[in-house]
Amino acid sequence: MVENRPVRDVLAHAVLITGVLLVAFPLWVTFVASTLTFEQIVTVPMPLWPGDHFLANYTQVLTAGSEKGSSAPVSTMLVNSLIMALSIATGKIAISILSAFAIVYFRFPGRSFFFWSVFVTLMLPVEVRIIPTFKVASDLGILNTHVGLALPLIASATATFLFRQFFMTIPDELAEAARIDGAGPVRFFIDVVLPLSKTHMAALFVILFIYGWNQYLWPLLITTSESMYTVVIGIKRMIAGGDASNEWHLIMATAMMALMPPALVVVLMQKWFVKGLVETEK
Amino acid sequence: MEKRVVFKSAWLPYVLLLPQITITVLFFFWPAAQAVYYSFQVQDAFGLTSKFVWFENYIYLFKDSHYLSSFRVTAFFSVMVATSGIVISLVLATMADSVVRGALAYKTFLIWPYAVAPAIAGVLWAFIFAPSIGIVTYFLKKLGVDWNWIINSEQAMLLVVVASVWKQISYNFLFFLAGLQSIPKSLLEAAAIDGAGPFRRFWTIVFPLLSPTTFFLLVMNIIYSFFDTFGVIDATTEGGPGDATKILVYKVYYDGVKAADLGGSSAQSVILMAIVVTLTVIQFRYIERRVQY
């Protein structure tokens, strides 16, 4: 605090509280709607205080899905989302840490070529190569599979850069000492590099889990069977038609379940989340 | 930067790189090359035969008023998302940096929307703004606003902008907060002793020192509004009404997947790639400069 100005302090709190409330408003409305009946929601204006259909709505979508749109149970979708998010996060970390180790700790022909090939993937998001990527997945026969959901998304330039940058800061003396003690690269990687990378892996994991959970376009393209829907896709499929004809009480219950897991990860692992976010982007 | 101490092996580095490179080639380079190849072709209506037509698809695109309108829509949309997101977040971050009590609580309550998928963000906002049953619509109607984003272009655009900005505030906020916290307090104290008030201090010290962060966020927000907002649009307006919210990415998807126009959609993909390359180069040049700083 540079000066003590109570008026400005009050103003700051007022702005922040307004901000927090505006940001939270859609979440509150969603939660309230997920505890009401369909009739209560379509009675304009809908109540802004939770009703007593919390259990009924959540049990309905978890076990049986919606009635008009997709009839896949949301529990299956949540499992699909979880599998997808976990495989993308672990897959990206695993293949990136291996390639960063190869690029930093070895000199070999084609080294910078491989490094730049990984870099170029930054410039090719799924959105710009929709149909050809779909064709590759279809030729490999991985449409409507968990492998198909995760595999094409696990190449990662940012994770590779992050590990590369971190490996550059590991003192050379450690590698030297390991070599003198007769440890080869694999030993060194397992006993020295991996334990040192733990905090970076944790931070990346949080960011990549959210990234994986929230994927939209790719699962939309390759999942045609309801049993393979992720929860984010499931919601889109439940919105069948106009405005008042949607089963909003069920859609909102599904929305709550789709957003809670990543939101809890952000809030509970705030430290790792902030570290991961700031580091992967720089 | 190079390591002084390295290991020797003729095959191990290749084995370590193999998984990453395989996926990169299979799902990135090969499809991207295919997109370029398709963009020079025209398929017949059944997709059975195709003809090599050089740049015809591109020429057609730039004569197509729908495509040009998609460019305008994208430009407007990304400017709106980037500027309003940055301004709101900067205000919130400045306030959060100045309060002593409750800073962590505010931070927690402002960062969670980052975790919400764009498509879900779209659904939440579409629900509270729903033309017949939305709670905000109800209040707007009381104020005499005829709100219906399903048929009104401007309102549809406003809806997707609000949903996209809402999701992105957390991201901008965190980077601004980190930037603000790295400004030495002694600078602000010195200025205060010299008699500069809070606004003067903000514009002459804080804002210039934040400019690298602001520029970085500007690029990131443009990338976000070009690509990641696909989910917001697909879950709400689906590009409509008419073409009012059909941004470039949505048009690639629509023409390629729904209208099955392989050549035209691929040509659009190639143009989008060129845009991403430009944005990435700008972003990395800026980071390089910052490192030398």
XYZ file of C-alpha atoms in Angstrom:
575
model
C 0.000 0.000 0.000
C 1.434 3.277 -1.091
C -1.042 5.455 0.753
C -3.856 4.684 3.106
C -7.052 5.783 1.407
C -10.082 4.050 2.870
C -12.406 5.343 0.132
C -10.322 3.817 -2.608
C -10.063 0.588 -0.668
C -13.856 0.385 -0.459
C -14.087 1.122 -4.177
C -11.629 -1.676 -4.968
C -13.621 -4.161 -2.916
C -16.846 -3.002 -4.542
C -15.426 -3.496 -8.053
C -14.031 -6.910 -7.146
C -17.236 -8.091 -5.524
C -19.232 -6.962 -8.552
C -16.772 -8.809 -10.771
C -16.966 -11.994 -8.713
C -20.775 -11.872 -8.681
C -21.046 -11.259 -12.427
C -18.624 -14.075 -13.127
C -20.501 -16.402 -10.771
C -24.002 -15.463 -11.965
C -24.227 -17.994 -14.841
C -22.966 -20.740 -12.536
C -25.587 -19.907 -9.925
C -28.401 -19.885 -12.475
C -27.157 -23.204 -13.847
C -27.054 -24.754 -10.406
C -30.516 -23.478 -9.527
C -31.949 -24.716 -12.829
C -30.446 -28.147 -12.192
C -32.519 -28.439 -9.011
C -35.875 -27.437 -10.512
C -38.478 -29.233 -12.550
C -38.982 -28.513 -16.231
C -42.261 -26.707 -15.471
C -40.568 -24.438 -12.921
C -37.892 -23.430 -15.427
C -40.270 -22.562 -18.235
C -42.421 -20.452 -15.920
C -41.013 -17.011 -16.670
C -39.260 -15.746 -14.621
C -37.703 -18.905 -13.248
C -36.975 -18.964 -9.505
C -33.478 -17.919 -8.454
C -33.438 -20.127 -5.401
C -32.716 -23.902 -5.570
C -35.700 -26.243 -5.701
C -35.989 -29.779 -4.413
C -35.306 -31.771 -7.568
C -31.556 -31.941 -7.152
C -31.442 -35.689 -6.544
C -34.135 -36.512 -9.068
C -32.473 -34.605 -11.918
C -28.944 -35.778 -11.246
C -30.014 -39.413 -10.824
C -32.025 -39.198 -14.023
C -29.138 -37.951 -16.192
C -26.501 -40.129 -14.538
C -28.442 -43.332 -15.038
C -30.682 -42.737 -18.038
C -29.636 -39.595 -19.883
C -32.093 -37.105 -21.272
C -35.460 -38.039 -22.723
C -35.645 -36.100 -25.982
C -32.025 -35.622 -27.071
C -29.251 -38.116 -26.520
C -30.318 -40.979 -24.297
C -26.820 -42.029 -23.264
C -26.363 -41.968 -19.492
C -24.161 -39.121 -18.336
C -22.169 -41.474 -16.101
C -20.804 -43.152 -19.254
C -19.954 -39.744 -20.693
C -18.148 -38.730 -17.507
C -16.086 -41.909 -17.660
C -15.233 -41.172 -21.316
C -14.239 -37.613 -20.451
C -12.110 -38.833 -17.580
C -10.352 -41.434 -19.720
C -9.765 -38.856 -22.429
C -8.457 -36.171 -20.068
C -6.172 -38.554 -18.186
C -4.749 -40.155 -21.334
C -4.136 -36.805 -22.996
C -2.437 -35.390 -19.906
C -0.233 -38.413 -19.186
C 0.404 -39.073 -22.884
C 1.530 -35.532 -23.565
C 3.772 -35.452 -20.514
C 5.314 -38.851 -21.302
C 6.152 -38.275 -24.941
C 7.282 -34.689 -24.352
C 9.643 -35.492 -21.523
C 11.243 -38.245 -23.620
C 11.730 -36.017 -26.653
C 13.040 -33.123 -24.563
C 15.538 -35.493 -22.933
C 16.716 -36.700 -26.351
C 17.072 -33.158 -27.658
C 18.918 -31.781 -24.635
C 21.181 -34.685 -23.646
C 22.258 -36.080 -27.009
C 24.007 -34.822 -30.132
C 22.788 -36.685 -33.171
C 22.170 -36.038 -36.858
C 18.771 -34.456 -37.447
C 18.510 -33.076 -33.916
C 17.470 -29.566 -34.855
C 15.260 -30.890 -37.631
C 13.280 -32.920 -35.091
C 13.151 -29.985 -32.715
C 11.683 -27.718 -35.371
C 9.197 -30.370 -36.513
C 7.810 -30.433 -33.008
C 7.754 -26.646 -32.961
C 5.747 -26.454 -36.196
C 2.870 -28.439 -34.635
C 2.056 -25.258 -32.683
C 0.911 -23.780 -35.955
C -1.405 -26.644 -36.895
C -4.353 -26.738 -34.496
C -7.054 -29.369 -35.157
C -9.302 -26.620 -36.456
C -7.232 -26.041 -39.582
C -6.923 -29.678 -40.640
C -10.316 -31.049 -39.702
C -11.171 -33.372 -42.588
C -7.756 -34.861 -43.427
C -7.139 -35.677 -39.741
C -10.529 -37.309 -39.584
C -9.583 -39.399 -42.642
C -6.355 -40.553 -41.011
C -8.267 -41.578 -37.887
C -10.819 -43.384 -40.003
C -8.107 -45.224 -42.007
C -6.523 -46.332 -38.746
C -9.908 -47.592 -37.575
C -9.857 -45.548 -34.382
C -13.152 -43.680 -34.833
C -15.410 -44.180 -31.813
C -12.611 -45.477 -29.602
C -10.831 -44.067 -26.568
C -7.555 -44.327 -28.464
C -9.035 -42.180 -31.219
C -10.185 -39.577 -28.715
C -6.767 -39.146 -27.137
C -3.962 -40.258 -29.459
C -4.147 -37.543 -32.134
C -4.034 -34.845 -29.466
C -1.013 -35.965 -27.465
C 1.760 -34.401 -29.544
C 2.792 -31.326 -27.622
C 5.182 -28.584 -28.565
C 4.569 -26.523 -25.431
C 5.249 -29.395 -23.039
C 8.393 -30.323 -24.978
C 9.635 -26.723 -24.748
C 8.872 -26.530 -21.067
C 10.861 -29.684 -20.299
C 13.674 -28.633 -22.593
C 13.957 -25.307 -20.844
C 13.904 -26.967 -17.461
C 16.556 -29.557 -18.441
C 18.856 -26.736 -19.509
C 18.827 -25.508 -15.905
C 19.837 -28.887 -14.443
C 23.526 -28.452 -13.463
C 25.960 -30.270 -15.753
C 27.744 -31.580 -12.669
C 24.853 -33.974 -12.057
C 25.233 -35.578 -15.474
C 29.006 -35.651 -15.051
C 28.778 -37.286 -11.633
C 26.326 -39.827 -12.986
C 28.667 -40.662 -15.835
C 31.661 -41.041 -13.549
C 29.633 -43.392 -11.390
C 29.011 -45.449 -14.507
C 25.349 -44.548 -15.041
C 24.124 -44.538 -18.618
C 21.525 -42.142 -20.019
C 18.588 -44.350 -19.061
C 19.736 -44.653 -15.431
C 20.384 -40.896 -15.323
C 16.929 -40.182 -16.729
C 15.155 -42.435 -14.221
C 17.177 -41.579 -11.106
C 17.975 -37.899 -11.637
C 15.872 -36.213 -14.322
C 12.485 -37.708 -13.479
C 12.574 -36.917 -9.725
C 13.772 -33.360 -10.478
C 10.933 -32.848 -12.970
C 8.162 -33.735 -10.524
C 6.930 -30.189 -9.883
C 6.886 -29.375 -13.585
C 4.993 -32.561 -14.307
C 2.401 -31.746 -11.647
C 1.872 -28.227 -12.962
C 1.595 -29.449 -16.547
C -0.736 -32.213 -15.518
C -3.285 -29.762 -14.122
C -3.288 -27.632 -17.278
C -3.391 -30.616 -19.621
C -6.146 -32.350 -17.681
C -8.357 -29.295 -18.174
C -7.303 -29.093 -21.820
C -8.222 -32.744 -22.349
C -11.494 -32.635 -20.457
C -12.676 -29.588 -22.416
C -11.877 -30.857 -25.913
C -14.776 -30.223 -28.243
C -14.189 -30.238 -31.993
C -12.193 -33.479 -32.150
C -14.623 -35.638 -30.129
C -17.479 -34.026 -32.046
C -15.951 -35.297 -35.299
C -14.976 -38.808 -34.336
C -17.674 -39.937 -31.909
C -20.850 -40.993 -33.613
C -21.868 -43.702 -31.181
C -23.545 -42.479 -28.004
C -21.492 -44.792 -25.823
C -18.364 -42.838 -26.804
C -19.657 -39.313 -26.171
C -17.702 -37.170 -23.777
C -19.797 -35.071 -21.439
C -19.082 -31.819 -23.313
C -20.362 -33.395 -26.535
C -23.266 -34.984 -24.683
C -24.616 -31.574 -23.697
C -24.534 -30.344 -27.260
C -26.459 -33.472 -28.302
C -29.096 -32.884 -25.619
C -29.951 -29.484 -27.028
C -32.398 -30.816 -29.525
C -34.346 -27.837 -30.653
C -35.900 -24.547 -29.691
C -35.628 -22.666 -26.577
C -38.486 -23.835 -24.374
C -38.639 -27.385 -25.701
C -35.202 -28.348 -24.375
C -35.130 -30.301 -21.146
C -33.217 -27.541 -19.433
C -33.364 -29.108 -15.968
C -31.481 -32.151 -17.291
C -29.142 -30.151 -19.526
C -28.189 -27.921 -16.613
C -27.581 -30.881 -14.308
C -25.285 -32.327 -16.986
C -23.585 -28.952 -17.408
C -22.862 -28.838 -13.672
C -21.267 -32.265 -13.838
C -19.295 -31.317 -16.941
C -17.807 -28.212 -15.388
C -17.284 -29.267 -11.781
C -14.334 -31.690 -12.234
C -12.044 -29.219 -14.055
C -13.254 -26.304 -11.900
C -12.417 -28.245 -8.736
C -9.000 -29.075 -10.152
C -8.370 -25.354 -10.732
C -9.591 -24.274 -7.318
C -8.047 -27.067 -5.237
C -4.731 -27.153 -7.081
C -4.540 -23.425 -7.576
C -0.802 -23.257 -6.971
C -0.003 -25.896 -9.595
C -2.558 -24.462 -11.966
C -1.088 -20.959 -11.904
C 2.446 -22.319 -12.219
C 1.478 -24.528 -15.144
C -0.443 -21.795 -16.928
C 2.254 -19.163 -16.624
C 5.076 -21.558 -17.529
C 3.540 -23.279 -20.527
C 2.771 -19.960 -22.168
C 6.228 -18.417 -21.802
C 21.916 -22.839 -25.295
C 23.694 -26.161 -25.421
C 24.602 -28.717 -22.790
C 28.316 -29.241 -22.213
C 27.841 -32.756 -20.895
C 26.009 -35.112 -23.238
C 25.518 -38.831 -23.577
C 26.555 -40.883 -26.559
C 24.304 -43.316 -28.322
C 23.654 -43.926 -31.978
C 20.061 -45.109 -31.552
C 18.670 -44.067 -28.153
C 17.751 -40.442 -29.049
C 15.761 -41.664 -32.049
C 13.879 -44.166 -29.917
C 13.076 -41.437 -27.396
C 11.789 -39.151 -30.134
C 9.868 -41.846 -31.962
C 6.459 -41.522 -30.225
C 6.340 -37.732 -30.558
C 7.480 -37.762 -34.179
C 5.125 -40.584 -35.181
C 2.106 -38.717 -33.855
C 3.302 -35.445 -35.318
C 3.728 -36.921 -38.787
C 0.575 -39.015 -38.694
C -1.850 -36.469 -37.260
C -0.232 -33.120 -38.081
C 2.053 -33.094 -41.109
C 0.280 -35.662 -43.238
C -3.203 -34.121 -42.744
C -1.829 -30.617 -43.266
C -0.204 -31.734 -46.520
C -3.469 -33.414 -47.510
C -5.335 -30.171 -46.847
C -2.987 -28.314 -49.174
C -3.390 -31.055 -51.801
C -7.215 -31.080 -51.598
C -7.298 -27.311 -51.803
C -6.114 -27.537 -55.415
C -8.867 -29.963 -56.362
C -12.559 -29.978 -57.094
C -14.680 -33.044 -56.287
C -17.863 -34.005 -58.035
C -21.069 -34.064 -56.026
C -20.610 -37.664 -54.896
C -16.934 -37.391 -54.036
C -16.064 -40.085 -56.576
C -13.816 -38.200 -58.957
C -11.689 -35.163 -58.465
C -10.004 -32.731 -60.781
C -6.850 -30.697 -60.299
C -7.780 -27.049 -60.671
C -4.758 -25.064 -59.428
C -5.893 -21.969 -57.533
C -9.519 -22.055 -58.619
C -10.812 -22.799 -55.101
C -8.890 -19.838 -53.730
C -10.035 -17.490 -56.475
C -13.580 -18.631 -55.922
C -13.267 -18.010 -52.179
C -12.090 -14.453 -52.560
C -14.954 -13.730 -54.918
C -17.451 -15.339 -52.568
C -19.306 -12.717 -50.548
C -20.009 -15.296 -47.792
C -16.316 -15.900 -47.299
C -15.483 -12.215 -47.234
C -18.290 -11.626 -44.766
C -16.847 -14.406 -42.589
C -13.553 -12.477 -42.536
C -15.342 -9.339 -41.393
C -17.291 -11.263 -38.755
C -14.082 -12.872 -37.462
C -12.249 -9.540 -37.343
C -15.059 -7.845 -35.455
C -15.524 -10.797 -33.120
C -11.852 -11.135 -32.217
C -11.374 -7.399 -31.683
C -14.416 -7.348 -29.393
C -13.332 -10.438 -27.448
C -9.712 -9.337 -27.105
C -10.316 -5.710 -26.126
C -13.225 -6.191 -23.751
C -11.566 -9.211 -22.141
C -8.316 -7.321 -21.634
C -9.950 -4.148 -20.285
C -12.190 -5.972 -17.789
C -9.365 -8.195 -16.582
C -6.965 -5.282 -16.229
C -9.449 -3.412 -14.041
C -10.066 -6.487 -11.879
C -6.359 -7.327 -11.609
C -5.446 -3.745 -10.650
C -8.072 -3.803 -7.917
C -7.038 -7.267 -6.709
C -3.424 -6.122 -6.567
C -4.343 -3.099 -4.444
C -6.451 -4.777 -1.773
C -4.769 -6.187 1.279
C -7.523 -8.339 2.653
C -9.301 -11.053 0.691
C -6.918 -11.027 -2.290
C -6.652 -14.817 -2.377
C -10.418 -15.269 -2.104
C -11.047 -12.876 -4.995
C -8.427 -14.666 -7.051
C -10.046 -18.046 -6.398
C -13.483 -16.761 -7.341
C -12.206 -15.160 -10.536
C -10.095 -17.967 -11.977
C -12.519 -20.893 -12.042
C -14.205 -20.025 -15.399
C -10.893 -20.981 -17.028
C -11.888 -24.573 -16.331
C -15.206 -24.330 -18.169
C -15.198 -25.716 -21.717
C -16.075 -23.086 -24.350
C -19.087 -25.153 -25.435
C -20.387 -25.290 -21.848
C -19.799 -21.550 -21.438
C -21.916 -21.081 -24.547
C -24.717 -23.259 -23.170
C -24.781 -21.402 -19.824
C -25.048 -17.993 -21.465
C -27.500 -19.177 -24.101
C -29.706 -20.424 -21.262
C -29.786 -17.208 -19.254
C -30.277 -15.223 -22.462
C -32.780 -17.681 -23.986
C -35.385 -15.717 -25.971
C -38.480 -17.082 -24.263
C -37.413 -18.416 -20.868
C -34.056 -16.748 -20.081
C -33.829 -14.955 -16.769
C -31.845 -12.042 -18.210
C -34.233 -11.891 -21.168
C -37.040 -11.440 -18.662
C -35.350 -8.372 -17.158
C -34.389 -7.027 -20.582
C -38.017 -7.271 -21.694
C -39.071 -5.348 -18.588
C -36.633 -2.647 -19.672
C -38.266 -2.620 -23.079
C -35.502 -4.436 -24.970
C -36.805 -6.829 -27.580
C -34.257 -9.588 -26.998
C -34.063 -12.568 -29.333
C -30.604 -13.653 -30.404
C -31.998 -16.429 -32.556
C -33.281 -13.942 -35.112
C -31.316 -10.764 -34.324
C -27.743 -10.685 -35.728
C -26.318 -8.058 -33.391
C -27.720 -9.784 -30.342
C -26.352 -13.144 -31.507
C -22.911 -11.572 -31.872
C -23.216 -9.976 -28.454
C -24.120 -13.329 -26.914
C -21.097 -15.167 -28.327
C -18.801 -12.276 -27.388
C -20.081 -12.245 -23.796
C -19.736 -16.025 -23.422
C -16.228 -16.002 -24.940
C -15.019 -13.066 -22.845
C -16.465 -14.567 -19.673
C -14.422 -17.732 -20.145
C -11.229 -15.843 -20.969
C -11.287 -13.285 -18.113
C -9.555 -15.690 -15.715
C -6.664 -16.220 -18.071
C -6.074 -12.506 -18.667
C -6.584 -11.754 -14.988
C -3.871 -14.185 -13.869
C -1.308 -12.828 -16.303
C -2.095 -9.207 -15.418
C -1.922 -10.003 -11.707
C 1.484 -11.648 -12.162
C 2.621 -8.617 -14.178
C 1.375 -6.171 -11.555
C 3.030 -8.069 -8.730
C 6.378 -7.909 -10.499
C 6.346 -4.085 -10.599
C 8.681 -2.831 -7.833
C 6.693 -1.087 -5.112
C 9.553 1.409 -4.669
C 8.760 2.939 -8.080
C 5.173 3.600 -7.046
C 6.225 4.939 -3.668
C 8.733 7.317 -5.247
C 6.044 8.613 -7.601
C 3.620 9.025 -4.703
C 6.176 11.044 -2.744
C 6.643 13.256 -5.806
C 2.923 13.922 -5.646
C 1.547 11.662 -8.417
C -1.998 10.521 -7.685
C -3.248 6.998 -8.306
C -4.435 7.655 -11.872
C -1.214 9.396 -12.834
C 0.766 6.528 -11.320
C -1.270 3.997 -13.262
C -0.843 5.683 -16.644
C 2.789 6.747 -16.318
C 4.251 3.746 -14.445
C 2.011 0.714 -14.209
C 0.535 0.709 -17.706
C 3.848 1.130 -19.591
C 5.475 -1.576 -17.464
C 2.552 -3.883 -18.210
C 2.752 -3.334 -21.953
C 4.673 -6.582 -22.676
C 1.982 -8.521 -20.783
C -0.779 -6.629 -22.574
C 0.746 -7.328 -25.969
C 1.214 -11.000 -25.147
C -2.409 -11.219 -24.011
C -3.579 -9.427 -27.130
C -1.984 -12.093 -29.332
C -3.226 -14.942 -27.133
C -6.758 -13.536 -27.092
C -6.805 -13.205 -30.858
C -5.669 -16.826 -31.210
C -8.318 -17.811 -28.665
C -11.082 -15.962 -30.493
C -10.012 -17.413 -33.856
C -9.939 -21.060 -32.797
C -11.016 -21.983 -29.275
C -14.333 -20.170 -29.552
C -15.535 -22.800 -32.002
C -17.276 -24.539 -29.090
C -19.054 -21.367 -27.986
C -20.448 -20.809 -31.464
C -21.355 -24.414 -32.196
C -23.208 -24.761 -28.892
C -25.172 -21.518 -29.307
C -25.759 -19.783 -32.640
C -24.211 -22.351 -35.035
C -23.001 -19.422 -37.099
C -26.419 -17.853 -37.437
C -28.677 -16.085 -37.832
C -27.683 -16.097 -41.495
C -23.914 -15.777 -41.413
C -23.888 -13.261 -38.547
C -21.609 -15.285 -36.245
C -19.968 -17.606 -38.754
C -16.313 -17.077 -37.933
C -13.623 -18.534 -40.222
C -13.110 -21.710 -38.189
C -16.810 -22.374 -38.060
C -17.050 -21.919 -41.813
C -14.240 -24.420 -42.436
C -16.126 -26.919 -40.300
C -19.494 -26.123 -41.826
C -18.352 -26.258 -45.457
C -16.204 -29.334 -44.928
C -18.302 -31.477 -42.596
C -21.874 -30.339 -43.146
C -21.797 -29.155 -46.763
C -19.115 -31.708 -47.813
C -17.247 -29.229 -50.003
C -13.784 -30.765 -49.624
C -11.872 -28.462 -51.968
C -13.357 -25.209 -50.710
C -13.049 -26.185 -47.070
C -9.419 -27.262 -47.571
C -8.555 -23.979 -49.257
C -10.027 -22.199 -46.238
C -7.949 -24.422 -43.944
C -4.804 -23.440 -45.808
C -5.646 -19.743 -45.448
C -6.284 -20.274 -41.731
C -2.920 -22.018 -41.414
C -1.264 -18.970 -42.916
C -2.999 -16.815 -40.304
C -1.881 -19.087 -37.440
C 1.696 -19.077 -38.726
C 1.675 -15.270 -38.774
C 0.249 -15.045 -35.258
C 2.727 -17.611 -33.914
C 5.665 -15.789 -35.476
C 4.499 -12.496 -33.940
C 4.106 -14.189 -30.571
C 7.587 -15.741 -30.652
C 9.355 -12.658 -31.895
C 7.843 -10.821 -28.980
C 8.978 -13.482 -26.503
C 12.501 -13.374 -27.917
C 12.595 -9.630 -27.383
C 11.423 -10.029 -23.838
C 14.136 -12.537 -23.053
C 16.809 -10.060 -24.151
C 15.226 -7.383 -22.014
